[in-house]
Every structure is written in C-alpha cells, then in structure tokens.
Amino acid sequence: MKYEKKMKKKSAVTMKEVAAEAGVSLGTVSKVMNRIPVGEPYRRKVEDAAKKLGYKINPVARALRTNKSGIIALVLPSIRNPFFSALANEITCILMDRGYQAQLMITNFDPDGEQKCIRAVQENKADGVIALSYRPDLIVDESIPFVTIDRFAGGHVPCVASDNYGGGQMAAEKLLSLGCRKLLFLRIGSTVSGEPDKRAAGFESICRANQIPYDMVYLHDGEPEKLFDEYLNDHFKDGVFGYDGIFCNTDYLAIRAVDHLRFLGVKVPEDVQIIGFDGITDYISGKYVCSTIVQPVREIAATAVRLLLGEGPAEKQALVILPVSYASGGTTKE
Amino acid sequence: MKYEKKMKKKSAVTMKEVAAEAGVSLGTVSKVMNRIPVGEPYRRKVEDAAKKLGYKINPVARALRTNKSGIIALVLPSIRNPFFSALANEITCILMDRGYQAQLMITNFDPDGEQKCIRAVQENKADGVIALSYRPDLIVDESIPFVTIDRFAGGHVPCVASDNYGGGQMAAEKLLSLGCRKLLFLRIGSTVSGEPDKRAAGFESICRANQIPYDMVYLHDGEPEKLFDEYLNDHFKDGVFGYDGIFCNTDYLAIRAVDHLRFLGVKVPEDVQIIGFDGITDYISGKYVCSTIVQPVREIAATAVRLLLGEGPAEKQALVILPVSYASGGTTKE
C-alpha cells in the first residue's frame, strides 16, 4: 500500500497541455513560466490557460534553471508613515498582480540597516530591489536590477520621484495667489541629499522671481523638533506672526506648525496659510490632513515596477519625475 | 585569460571555518544554516562567526537540500489601516531579525484574493504563513506552518488575538465608572465570525451584570456607514442624544460617531462618552485618536512569529489571547 500513498491523485498538468490550451507554442509557455518577456497578449493567454488547468510550477527548480527567484525586495525605512504604507501597499499589489513576490524589508531609518538589507537580498538572489533609500553610498551588485525612489544615485540605477521642484514652485505660487506677502520655508531632519531637496529650491525660485520677502529655514542640529517650535515662538511678537504664508517640507511638519501656531493664538488659515508636502490623508475621514502638494503614490509605485522589470520607453531614463498636484486641506484659504 | 576571470577573487569561506571560529561542531553550523533549531547561544555564536568571516549560504541550494526557503508569507487585507501597518511593520522586523524573509501579500479584503494568496504561497514553498484572515473556510495545506491573527479556524492552526472579550468588559466598566447610565454598542461591516465578535459579548456581560439599560446595534446590510449616521440621527431628539456612553467596535467607528454627534451639536465627552477599540494613534502627534481599548501590537507580532516557528510553551496552545489596556484619548471624561 505504501507506494500507492506516494502516487499523485491527479497526474500533474504539463507545459505542453498549457500550450495546447492557450493556443501558443511550448516555447512561449516556457518563457512566461520563466518570466522571460513575451508580448502582453501571449502572457495573458498562457497565464489564463495555466490557471484554468491548474498548472503548477516548481519555483525551486525554476530558480535553479533560470537563476530567477520571482522575488522582488522592497526596502523601506518604515511602513508606519502613511505615505510609506500607501507606497508599500501599491507596490506589493502591483508585483503580486504580475506574479512576483514582494519581500518587505524595513530598515528603521538606519543607514547600516539599509546596507544589511541589500546584502541579504544579494545572498537570497532576489530578482530585483526597489528601495526608498536614505543612504546615498549604498553598495549594490550591478547584476541585480535596482530602482530607487526619491534618491537618485546616478548612472545605472534608475530613480522615480515626484516633481519636487515643481511642487515647491506650486506651493509658493499658491500662497502668493492667496494673498501672502511674506513667506517662510521650513524643514527639519535628515541632511542626506536627495530628490526632496528640490522642494526648497523650487519654492525659492518663485519667491525670487516675484521679488517678495522670504526666509528659508532648515533645522537639523540638536533637537530639530524643539528648534522648530522655538523658531515659531521667536517670530511671534505682539500677537502677530512674522510671516503670512508657510511652506513645510512635509505634511508632518505642516500639521506641527498649524498646531503650534494655533496654540500661540494665531489664526490658521485666516492670518497664516500653511502648505505641506506628501498628500497624507486621515485614515478615518479620508480627508487631507492639511493643504498639501500631493505625491502621486500609485504612479510612483507603477513606474518603479515598470522600470525594474525593464518595460516601456521609460526604461532608458535614469530619473523619472512624476507630476504632483495641489489639494486644499483647510490650512489655506482655498 | 578567460579562466582567470572565472576564478574567485577570494576563496569562499567554508562551514568548517565558521565552526572553528565559533568554537562549535560542523553539525551545529549546518543546523543553524539550515534553520534547524539549536540552543539560542549556539545560534548566536554561529551567526556572529558567519558574519565575521563573511560566510555566504546559497539559498537555492539550501532550499533544495532542506526543502526550506526561509520565506514567511504575511497575508493581510491591506496595510493602509494604521493598525495593520503597525502589525506588518513589527512582524517584518522580527522575522528579519531572525534571518527570515517576510513575503508581504495583500488581499484588498477580497476572500477569493486570500485563497489565491495561500495557493501562491504553497506553490512557492514558503516555510510558513501568518495571516490576518477574513475567510473562515480558507484551505491550507497542513504541511505548511500556519498562524492566524484574529480568526481562530480550529484544531491545527494556532491563532493569536487580543483579549477582545476582556476589552469589551473593560470598555463597559470604564463607561460605568465615568458615570454613564445608558449604554450603546455600535458595529458595522463584515459578518465573518472571528475573535473580534467577543468585544460585543464582553461589553454586554457587564451591562447585564450591572442591570443598566443598553442597546446592541450591528449594522451590516445595504450601506452600513449611512445606516450608522441615520441611527445616530434617529436617537437625537429635542437636543438630547438617547445614550450617554457608546462603545464602538473599532476606533474608526468611534471617530465617526464623535464627528457626527458633534455635528449634531452633542458635546463629547461632556454629554456622551465614547470608547473605540484598536489603539490607533495619530501619525503626526502620536496621540490616541479617541479613548480606546489598545491592542498589544508588538506582543501580537512576537507571539505570531514564535507560534509559527514552534518555539516556547505557547506552541501547544491553539488560541493565544493577549491582554489589552485602556487609554484615554479625549472622548471620555478621563
């Protein structure tokens, strides 16, 4: 009886049967199963036929044969920030839809953690890495497809980012169009250079072009959050705040500024209008937490995956900048 | 010259060298590398030695040899909900720290999506699955270690959950101790049975024991969110709301109730006190979004991983219930 137990209940479906069902050649089925690019309609046909017949690949055998694991590593500083969790959610869903596995790696904002993740990825022979990196000197084996978000490392590593410069311009233009006449840019934290630096540059360009007074403040030493509150205190005199428009580098900071100014007795948006950056929405209400420059999360995710898989015309571009939009969230007059 | 190119720059470190460095037997090194349980001090010694010498395993060869991939699938309905993203963050970090890879799978609350994920996991031969499942009839191959969160499927699948019953009791006791004399329980949405159902049961047990008037409302047909608002409207007459204490099944609902009652002109917490469940904190301020029964996210994550890896005394338990706590978040008098 023993050998009967080992017999398969149903004989396994073969690639040949899948090819017949899909009406394509055996070679096409093999390509799809081994994730070698074929035309989109062929891929769909083969996938549908494989699903219908219940064809199962042996991933370990495939990994040995093709040297491809089907695993894409997704390296993020955290997924507790709503912007990061939305990004991870989108990228994971897109990868799953394409038959890949998303291996989530979290660095807890530790640059050494980042390099450790990359080493682990290389040892595990992932097919590629999408990283929101805080470490510009990351060492990555060139043989592994690698796409960064927000941190353009140069040459052979493509990067996807929002139009940070354009977003900074948009914020300044919006504040000016809403009547602001003395502007402030506020940023704290990480001094690692990256695409988000361009927010300040874009903002400043519009202030200069319009010849209106403005200050650019970047707090990164000691306890930046304390310095941030102190800066607001220092510019509040005789019941009046020294600026009527503020652009903060993130929504997180914008909400901090709103709360602190209201605590001081300043009316937002009546006396001071504030715009953040990211487009974070409140989980409960779904509304923007402040007036903001919205990053196109879904498009960033889709573009990162396309770049990684070497698809489409964007493949040859090293830095892909995606358009942002303005959304009012109650901290500006509109 | 060609053969030189193929030569390795440094000869690869062997398991034997790792054993010598760690001061353990070759067998112990092999066990650690193949993720066969050994004593914690031995595991650390081997891992430290391997790190120091730069020993690299071949994961594909190991997967073939041991039939273990080192991949743990993490199946969640979404990671946009702050409770889910905190859970995914914790589980991923714990798995990474233990040398495993977290494969994130998102079902978008689709029960069919869940079964699809499990099938994909089986095909990819993950070493185990941790799932926050909304599908009680999930079919899982018994050969794959499987742990659920919040949905106890019975027998061979262990489950980790918060003390939902105790949390419900805690909410009722808190509202009573704060002076409430007519209580309401509110829930909407999924009718899938699971551990969270016990929140209502625990709440009701305290109301009964104290012989105070209460209503249990569960809205799940049609448009539950609309019905929810209508229920609040219907019980607001002549400027007075018909209850002075509400326990909502989630923080999401609690905030909806707070917003809607305030919109009607009801004072929260002066006239009506409201408690939610989950312990969601605001990303910006870090404060609880409402008074709430806090789920122990970190402990749930750690317990799920321990159960999956078959460690500790909890291993034999089929359902592990972890203690919750009460936190005031401004929607109760304290």
XYZ file of C-alpha atoms in Angstrom:
668
model
C 0.000 0.000 0.000
C 2.885 2.273 0.701
C 3.642 3.080 -2.909
C 0.022 3.977 -3.542
C 0.230 6.653 -0.938
C 3.083 8.204 -2.826
C 1.198 8.190 -6.115
C -0.255 11.517 -7.121
C -4.020 11.671 -7.042
C -4.134 13.520 -10.355
C -1.338 13.421 -12.886
C 0.368 16.821 -12.972
C -0.509 19.189 -15.790
C 2.360 19.628 -18.251
C 3.596 22.743 -20.046
C 2.567 21.035 -23.288
C -1.051 20.899 -22.131
C -0.892 24.559 -21.154
C 0.472 25.404 -24.623
C -2.376 23.493 -26.286
C -4.999 25.185 -24.090
C -3.531 28.647 -24.719
C -3.022 28.032 -28.442
C 0.632 29.071 -28.281
C 3.945 27.281 -28.707
C 5.646 25.343 -25.925
C 8.479 27.890 -26.096
C 6.091 30.723 -25.280
C 4.749 28.847 -22.246
C 8.298 28.195 -21.087
C 9.179 31.866 -21.473
C 6.178 33.016 -19.461
C 6.801 30.458 -16.717
C 10.420 31.546 -16.508
C 9.470 35.236 -16.607
C 11.239 35.933 -19.885
C 9.414 38.864 -21.557
C 6.849 37.973 -24.226
C 4.078 40.111 -25.721
C 1.367 41.080 -23.229
C -1.463 39.161 -25.031
C 0.662 35.986 -25.061
C 1.465 36.338 -21.387
C -2.247 36.708 -20.552
C -3.190 33.690 -22.719
C -0.603 31.470 -21.061
C -1.475 32.670 -17.550
C -5.184 32.107 -18.135
C -4.583 28.608 -19.524
C -2.236 27.694 -16.652
C -4.820 28.905 -14.152
C -7.654 27.002 -15.872
C -5.723 23.728 -15.951
C -4.214 24.197 -12.508
C -0.638 24.076 -13.830
C 1.896 24.436 -11.045
C 5.498 25.421 -11.459
C 8.235 24.258 -9.140
C 9.762 27.537 -8.000
C 12.967 25.990 -6.675
C 13.567 24.136 -9.925
C 12.790 27.308 -11.828
C 15.164 29.332 -9.684
C 17.931 26.829 -10.419
C 17.156 26.715 -14.142
C 16.673 30.421 -14.736
C 18.583 31.839 -11.801
C 15.424 33.851 -11.098
C 13.530 33.589 -7.831
C 10.493 35.699 -8.668
C 11.197 37.705 -5.527
C 11.441 41.499 -5.601
C 12.789 43.076 -2.423
C 11.100 46.260 -1.257
C 13.362 48.201 1.124
C 11.675 50.967 3.124
C 12.666 52.934 6.249
C 9.315 52.019 7.891
C 5.720 51.433 6.912
C 4.227 53.322 9.860
C 4.297 56.626 7.981
C 1.043 56.732 5.945
C 2.919 57.804 2.799
C 5.275 54.827 3.061
C 2.492 52.366 3.891
C 0.435 53.555 0.903
C 3.510 53.148 -1.311
C 4.249 49.651 0.045
C 0.590 48.696 -0.372
C 0.572 49.787 -4.032
C 3.923 48.250 -4.964
C 3.037 44.923 -3.305
C -0.316 44.716 -5.106
C 1.244 45.537 -8.483
C 4.010 42.949 -8.002
C 1.512 40.262 -6.919
C -0.648 41.024 -9.920
C 2.402 40.427 -12.104
C 3.192 37.085 -10.484
C 6.076 38.326 -8.364
C 6.521 38.110 -4.636
C 7.228 41.257 -2.640
C 9.827 40.740 0.052
C 9.335 43.557 2.520
C 12.442 44.813 4.310
C 12.327 47.563 6.921
C 15.447 49.497 7.913
C 14.003 51.608 10.759
C 15.799 54.625 9.188
C 19.167 53.017 9.989
C 21.650 53.531 7.094
C 23.603 50.447 8.231
C 20.326 48.538 8.251
C 19.891 49.538 4.645
C 23.220 48.078 3.566
C 22.424 44.927 5.586
C 19.144 44.564 3.722
C 20.895 44.869 0.390
C 23.452 42.214 1.402
C 20.643 39.883 2.463
C 18.908 40.492 -0.852
C 22.065 39.620 -2.765
C 22.546 36.433 -0.769
C 18.972 35.424 -1.381
C 19.279 36.156 -5.079
C 16.197 38.326 -5.411
C 15.375 39.297 -8.981
C 15.432 42.969 -8.119
C 15.236 45.663 -5.474
C 13.012 48.719 -5.092
C 14.376 50.911 -2.305
C 13.342 54.156 -0.729
C 16.873 54.830 0.336
C 18.313 57.254 2.882
C 21.835 56.178 2.091
C 23.450 57.700 -0.988
C 26.541 55.463 -0.797
C 24.647 52.170 -0.906
C 26.705 49.409 -2.491
C 24.623 47.283 -4.823
C 25.795 44.482 -7.065
C 25.261 45.744 -10.619
C 23.907 42.350 -11.647
C 20.716 42.920 -9.605
C 18.100 45.211 -11.136
C 17.718 48.123 -8.750
C 15.326 51.073 -8.685
C 15.354 53.807 -6.066
C 12.569 56.112 -5.018
C 13.487 59.708 -4.083
C 17.263 59.128 -4.039
C 18.962 59.382 -7.431
C 22.277 57.571 -7.123
C 23.325 58.224 -10.684
C 24.159 56.208 -13.777
C 22.927 52.659 -13.868
C 20.301 52.883 -11.089
C 17.029 54.414 -12.256
C 15.135 56.596 -9.822
C 11.470 57.528 -9.544
C 10.467 60.690 -7.749
C 7.690 63.214 -7.591
C 8.248 66.575 -9.223
C 9.654 68.024 -6.024
C 10.939 71.194 -7.702
C 7.629 71.809 -9.444
C 5.824 71.054 -6.195
C 7.870 73.692 -4.370
C 7.032 76.202 -7.090
C 3.370 75.243 -6.901
C 3.316 75.852 -3.140
C 4.870 79.336 -3.487
C 2.563 80.264 -6.359
C -0.480 79.103 -4.409
C 0.462 81.094 -1.298
C 1.088 84.201 -3.424
C -2.190 83.812 -5.314
C -3.983 83.542 -1.942
C -2.593 86.918 -0.890
C 0.500 86.005 1.159
C 3.214 88.679 1.135
C 5.924 87.303 3.454
C 6.809 83.651 3.012
C 8.682 81.057 5.060
C 10.071 77.645 4.105
C 10.561 75.208 6.989
C 12.376 71.891 7.046
C 13.898 69.707 9.762
C 15.767 66.412 9.960
C 17.837 64.233 7.634
C 20.633 66.018 5.816
C 21.013 63.199 3.301
C 20.727 64.788 -0.117
C 18.031 63.547 -2.403
C 15.216 64.495 -4.701
C 13.115 66.039 -1.873
C 15.778 68.792 -1.552
C 14.347 70.273 -4.706
C 11.192 71.320 -2.845
C 13.088 74.186 -1.244
C 14.773 75.157 -4.499
C 11.503 75.320 -6.423
C 9.864 77.369 -3.676
C 12.745 79.830 -3.548
C 12.766 80.292 -7.328
C 9.193 81.621 -7.269
C 9.828 83.892 -4.263
C 12.808 85.421 -6.066
C 11.017 85.779 -9.377
C 8.206 87.643 -7.619
C 10.615 89.716 -5.523
C 8.716 89.118 -2.295
C 10.425 88.764 1.097
C 11.004 85.189 2.249
C 13.154 83.090 4.599
C 14.480 79.568 4.096
C 14.917 77.698 7.390
C 16.461 74.248 7.690
C 16.858 72.904 11.237
C 18.934 69.759 11.576
C 21.217 70.020 14.618
C 20.444 69.038 18.198
C 16.724 68.537 18.734
C 15.173 69.738 15.465
C 11.556 69.462 16.655
C 12.308 71.659 19.659
C 14.150 74.168 17.446
C 11.158 74.157 15.128
C 8.773 75.186 17.922
C 11.286 77.782 19.153
C 11.581 79.288 15.694
C 7.809 79.753 15.595
C 7.839 81.267 19.112
C 10.663 83.682 18.231
C 8.744 85.054 15.258
C 5.529 85.616 17.178
C 5.607 89.124 18.630
C 2.845 91.391 19.979
C 0.192 88.910 18.875
C 1.400 88.797 15.267
C 3.362 86.086 13.454
C 6.171 87.348 11.228
C 5.014 85.516 8.077
C 1.632 85.107 6.426
C 2.493 82.027 4.359
C 4.484 78.891 5.249
C 5.574 76.001 3.057
C 6.687 72.980 5.094
C 8.814 70.202 3.631
C 6.316 67.522 4.742
C 2.707 67.276 5.897
C 4.033 66.094 9.240
C 5.769 69.453 9.749
C 2.840 71.437 8.363
C 0.491 69.931 10.971
C 3.070 70.614 13.682
C 3.228 74.239 12.554
C -0.572 74.566 12.431
C -0.952 73.111 15.940
C 1.802 75.246 17.407
C 0.613 78.492 15.809
C -2.985 77.856 16.918
C -1.618 77.163 20.409
C 0.045 80.608 20.275
C -3.298 82.112 19.277
C -2.512 82.642 15.577
C -5.472 82.033 13.233
C -4.858 79.430 10.506
C -5.721 79.983 7.662
C -7.119 83.490 8.331
C -3.795 85.100 9.337
C -1.241 82.495 8.314
C -1.686 79.987 5.477
C 0.279 76.730 5.526
C 1.028 74.155 2.826
C 2.739 70.792 3.395
C 4.075 68.137 1.039
C 3.119 64.434 0.558
C -0.671 64.359 0.401
C -1.265 62.395 3.597
C -4.937 61.692 4.223
C -6.566 60.998 7.556
C -7.259 57.274 7.859
C -10.694 57.820 9.405
C -12.129 60.640 7.268
C -10.056 60.108 4.125
C -9.512 63.894 4.012
C -6.161 65.629 3.518
C -4.670 66.455 6.927
C -3.582 69.893 5.663
C -3.297 71.853 2.419
C -0.639 69.947 0.550
C 1.318 69.101 -2.562
C 0.128 65.571 -3.338
C 2.636 62.934 -4.398
C 1.192 60.502 -6.982
C 1.657 57.329 -4.918
C 0.031 54.946 -7.382
C 2.035 56.266 -10.335
C 5.286 56.168 -8.350
C 4.607 52.520 -7.478
C 3.650 51.534 -11.039
C 6.642 53.352 -12.536
C 9.098 51.786 -10.080
C 7.853 48.301 -11.015
C 7.946 49.054 -14.753
C 11.491 50.429 -14.518
C 12.602 47.404 -12.509
C 11.150 44.929 -14.994
C 12.722 46.865 -17.868
C 9.424 47.653 -19.551
C 8.273 50.541 -21.662
C 10.029 53.601 -23.009
C 10.856 54.854 -19.511
C 13.388 52.058 -19.227
C 16.176 54.149 -20.716
C 15.546 57.138 -18.494
C 17.646 57.281 -15.390
C 15.452 59.676 -13.418
C 11.696 59.677 -13.899
C 9.895 62.682 -12.442
C 6.131 62.399 -11.983
C 3.702 65.328 -11.740
C 2.301 66.428 -8.384
C -0.925 68.301 -7.650
C -2.219 70.794 -5.109
C -5.012 69.898 -2.704
C -6.643 72.193 -0.187
C -6.965 70.747 3.300
C -8.235 73.655 5.377
C -4.904 75.260 6.276
C -5.093 77.708 3.344
C -7.970 79.969 2.309
C -8.710 77.597 -0.606
C 42.991 34.961 -19.612
C 39.428 33.724 -19.755
C 39.776 31.181 -16.952
C 41.293 33.828 -14.677
C 38.205 35.890 -14.984
C 36.184 32.985 -13.737
C 38.411 32.472 -10.713
C 37.069 33.826 -7.486
C 38.972 36.767 -6.075
C 38.818 35.305 -2.578
C 38.262 31.647 -1.899
C 34.814 31.196 -0.368
C 34.577 30.708 3.390
C 33.565 27.165 4.314
C 31.237 25.891 7.035
C 34.285 24.223 8.597
C 35.970 27.612 9.048
C 32.785 29.031 10.571
C 32.683 26.085 13.011
C 36.318 26.710 14.038
C 35.689 30.441 14.521
C 32.525 29.821 16.538
C 34.073 27.001 18.562
C 31.233 24.632 17.736
C 30.880 21.428 15.732
C 30.350 21.393 11.989
C 26.949 19.809 12.617
C 25.854 22.808 14.684
C 26.858 25.201 11.910
C 24.961 23.111 9.402
C 21.870 23.126 11.612
C 21.936 26.899 12.024
C 22.475 27.471 8.311
C 19.592 25.154 7.521
C 17.370 26.743 10.194
C 17.122 23.565 12.268
C 16.567 24.627 15.907
C 19.664 24.708 18.154
C 20.157 26.404 21.524
C 19.999 30.198 21.371
C 23.666 30.730 22.487
C 24.869 28.349 19.754
C 22.791 30.086 17.126
C 24.263 33.466 18.131
C 27.843 32.103 18.124
C 27.433 30.626 14.652
C 25.724 33.711 13.281
C 28.407 36.004 14.687
C 31.201 33.823 13.278
C 29.497 33.597 9.873
C 29.111 37.376 9.823
C 32.727 37.961 10.866
C 34.127 35.640 8.198
C 31.666 36.734 5.539
C 30.271 33.229 5.089
C 27.539 33.155 2.469
C 24.982 30.423 2.067
C 23.483 29.554 -1.287
C 19.766 29.908 -0.594
C 18.676 27.976 -3.669
C 20.941 25.050 -2.807
C 19.712 25.200 0.776
C 16.090 25.257 -0.339
C 16.723 22.126 -2.411
C 18.608 20.382 0.402
C 16.319 21.275 3.277
C 13.112 21.995 1.421
C 13.074 25.279 3.361
C 13.081 28.663 1.637
C 13.460 30.941 4.652
C 10.395 32.821 3.410
C 7.438 33.500 5.687
C 4.347 34.810 3.930
C 2.440 37.576 5.672
C -1.136 37.801 4.360
C -3.045 40.962 5.278
C -6.213 42.590 3.919
C -4.332 45.897 3.467
C -1.573 47.868 5.134
C -3.275 51.261 4.775
C -5.111 50.871 8.087
C -2.672 52.104 10.787
C -3.329 49.017 12.936
C -2.470 46.682 10.053
C 0.596 48.690 9.021
C 1.923 48.707 12.601
C 1.385 44.932 12.750
C 3.111 44.359 9.394
C 5.970 46.627 10.468
C 6.528 44.668 13.704
C 6.212 41.194 12.163
C 8.574 42.080 9.305
C 11.225 43.451 11.676
C 11.014 40.402 13.955
C 11.284 37.984 11.013
C 14.253 39.887 9.535
C 15.976 39.847 12.901
C 15.570 36.070 12.933
C 17.061 35.648 9.481
C 13.773 35.079 7.679
C 12.299 36.972 4.765
C 8.818 38.428 5.035
C 6.801 37.992 1.882
C 4.032 40.572 2.053
C 0.735 39.612 0.404
C -2.248 41.958 0.296
C -5.760 40.692 -0.374
C -7.623 44.028 -0.512
C -10.310 42.442 1.731
C -11.197 40.003 -1.047
C -11.870 36.478 0.332
C -11.013 34.964 -3.070
C -7.813 37.010 -3.019
C -6.985 35.348 0.281
C -7.304 31.836 -1.097
C -5.261 32.938 -4.142
C -2.505 34.161 -1.817
C -2.443 30.859 0.037
C -2.225 28.948 -3.243
C 0.670 31.137 -4.368
C 2.387 30.555 -1.025
C 2.050 26.799 -1.407
C 3.427 26.904 -4.935
C 6.373 28.966 -3.773
C 7.026 26.640 -0.867
C 7.175 29.282 1.859
C 8.212 27.936 5.243
C 5.095 29.319 6.860
C 2.189 31.732 6.715
C 0.954 34.384 9.143
C -2.472 35.581 8.040
C -4.948 38.119 9.296
C -7.758 36.269 7.630
C -11.316 37.320 6.788
C -12.137 33.898 5.386
C -13.033 31.167 7.861
C -13.084 28.445 5.195
C -9.532 29.020 3.980
C -7.978 25.821 2.634
C -4.385 25.450 3.745
C -2.074 22.513 3.167
C -1.407 21.036 6.608
C 2.265 20.637 5.761
C 2.808 24.415 5.883
C 3.062 26.006 9.338
C 0.204 28.453 9.581
C -0.749 31.008 12.230
C -3.792 33.242 12.061
C -4.405 36.551 13.775
C -7.971 37.293 14.967
C -9.598 34.325 13.187
C -9.448 31.033 15.062
C -10.024 28.301 12.490
C -9.751 25.458 14.981
C -7.539 22.487 15.638
C -4.177 22.505 13.980
C -3.934 26.223 13.147
C -2.880 28.335 16.143
C -4.388 31.787 16.463
C -3.194 34.932 18.207
C -5.696 37.565 19.254
C -6.169 40.376 21.722
C -8.401 39.751 24.697
C -11.436 41.002 22.821
C -13.903 39.774 25.433
C -11.931 41.373 28.255
C -11.590 44.538 26.199
C -15.361 44.733 25.761
C -15.798 44.309 29.503
C -13.164 46.957 30.166
C -14.995 49.445 27.911
C -18.332 48.905 29.675
C -16.734 49.115 33.133
C -14.930 52.322 32.194
C -18.091 53.989 30.875
C -19.998 52.980 34.023
C -17.240 54.212 36.321
C -17.291 57.538 34.456
C -20.984 57.947 35.247
C -22.736 56.658 32.110
C -26.207 55.222 32.724
C -27.492 54.276 29.273
C -25.053 52.445 27.033
C -24.852 51.665 23.318
C -22.695 49.198 21.402
C -22.169 50.014 17.703
C -20.673 47.864 14.981
C -20.854 47.853 11.190
C -19.461 45.764 8.335
C -18.088 42.251 7.880
C -20.286 39.475 9.212
C -17.435 36.964 9.116
C -17.216 35.477 12.582
C -13.947 35.815 14.429
C -12.288 36.762 17.673
C -13.355 40.446 17.413
C -17.004 39.303 17.859
C -16.177 38.811 21.502
C -15.933 42.575 22.019
C -19.725 42.833 21.931
C -20.182 39.793 24.191
C -17.815 41.137 26.838
C -19.489 44.545 26.772
C -22.963 43.053 27.096
C -21.925 40.821 30.025
C -21.021 43.876 32.103
C -24.166 45.793 31.144
C -26.295 42.816 32.228
C -24.381 42.236 35.442
C -24.915 45.870 36.387
C -28.560 45.841 35.263
C -28.260 49.088 33.365
C -30.163 49.782 30.123
C -28.205 49.188 26.917
C -28.634 48.510 23.209
C -26.508 46.335 20.941
C -26.551 47.574 17.325
C -24.891 45.742 14.451
C -25.415 47.306 11.006
C -24.293 45.188 8.081
C -26.861 45.355 5.267
C -27.007 47.889 2.442
C -24.820 50.914 3.153
C -23.679 50.401 6.757
C -21.945 53.776 7.099
C -25.119 55.567 6.032
C -27.202 53.444 8.426
C -24.715 54.277 11.165
C -25.230 58.034 10.717
C -29.012 57.526 10.481
C -29.024 55.555 13.723
C -27.301 58.451 15.482
C -29.764 60.941 13.904
C -32.791 58.858 14.956
C -31.697 58.824 18.584
C -31.081 62.567 18.751
C -34.345 64.236 19.855
C -35.043 67.682 21.322
C -31.331 68.417 21.586
C -30.558 65.272 23.573
C -28.906 62.039 22.460
C -30.544 58.860 23.759
C -27.349 57.359 25.270
C -24.606 58.798 27.438
C -21.970 56.149 26.704
C -21.018 54.424 23.436
C -18.611 51.559 22.815
C -17.693 51.244 19.132
C -16.214 48.065 17.688
C -13.245 49.990 16.213
C -11.534 53.355 16.589
C -12.588 54.100 13.035
C -16.250 53.915 14.076
C -15.650 55.753 17.338
C -14.222 58.758 15.475
C -17.133 58.644 13.019
C -19.535 58.705 15.963
C -17.667 61.585 17.647
C -17.654 63.642 14.446
C -21.318 63.001 13.692
C -22.528 63.704 17.233
C -20.517 66.927 17.398
C -22.011 67.871 14.030
C -25.471 67.383 15.592
C -24.430 69.660 18.452
C -23.889 66.937 21.068
C -20.971 67.587 23.428
C -18.311 64.828 23.552
C -17.225 63.862 26.221
C -19.383 66.182 28.390
C -22.764 64.685 27.405
C -21.780 61.497 25.604
C -18.596 59.495 26.241
C -17.222 57.249 23.506
C -14.679 54.404 23.549
C -13.278 52.649 20.468
C -11.123 49.555 20.003
C -7.630 49.109 18.448
C -5.476 51.849 19.931
C -4.845 53.779 16.713
C -2.549 56.754 17.207
C -2.377 59.854 15.081
C 0.693 59.675 12.852
C 1.560 63.338 13.378
C 1.008 63.784 17.128
C 1.449 60.167 18.221
C -1.663 60.596 20.407
C -4.606 58.190 20.567
C -7.286 59.349 18.123
C -10.012 58.585 20.698
C -10.445 56.870 24.055
C -9.762 53.255 23.206
C -9.030 49.668 24.143
C -5.429 49.257 22.979
C -4.388 46.059 21.190
C -0.815 44.992 22.062
C 0.563 45.131 18.507
C 4.158 44.269 19.384
C 3.155 41.270 21.505
C 0.745 40.008 18.850
C 3.542 40.169 16.267
C 6.117 38.464 18.508
C 3.677 35.739 19.552
C 2.615 35.010 15.974
C 6.255 34.539 14.951
C 7.034 32.348 17.988
C 3.983 30.161 17.342
C 4.910 29.824 13.689
C 8.478 28.784 14.452
C 7.219 26.306 17.044
C 9.030 27.940 19.947
C 8.221 28.192 23.616
C 5.430 26.782 25.722
C 2.776 28.634 23.743
C 3.389 26.223 20.913
C 0.856 23.702 22.173
C -1.872 26.262 22.700
C -4.256 26.622 19.855
C -5.562 30.093 20.740
C -3.332 32.629 22.476
C -5.161 35.611 23.955
C -3.086 38.666 24.873
C -4.064 41.359 27.389
C -5.380 44.735 26.229
C -5.319 48.061 28.059
C -7.452 51.182 28.258
C -6.148 54.549 27.076
C -7.923 57.863 27.323
C -7.953 59.886 24.118
C -10.221 62.821 24.910
C -13.584 61.253 24.019
C -14.236 60.192 27.628
C -14.004 62.301 30.794
C -10.737 60.504 31.668
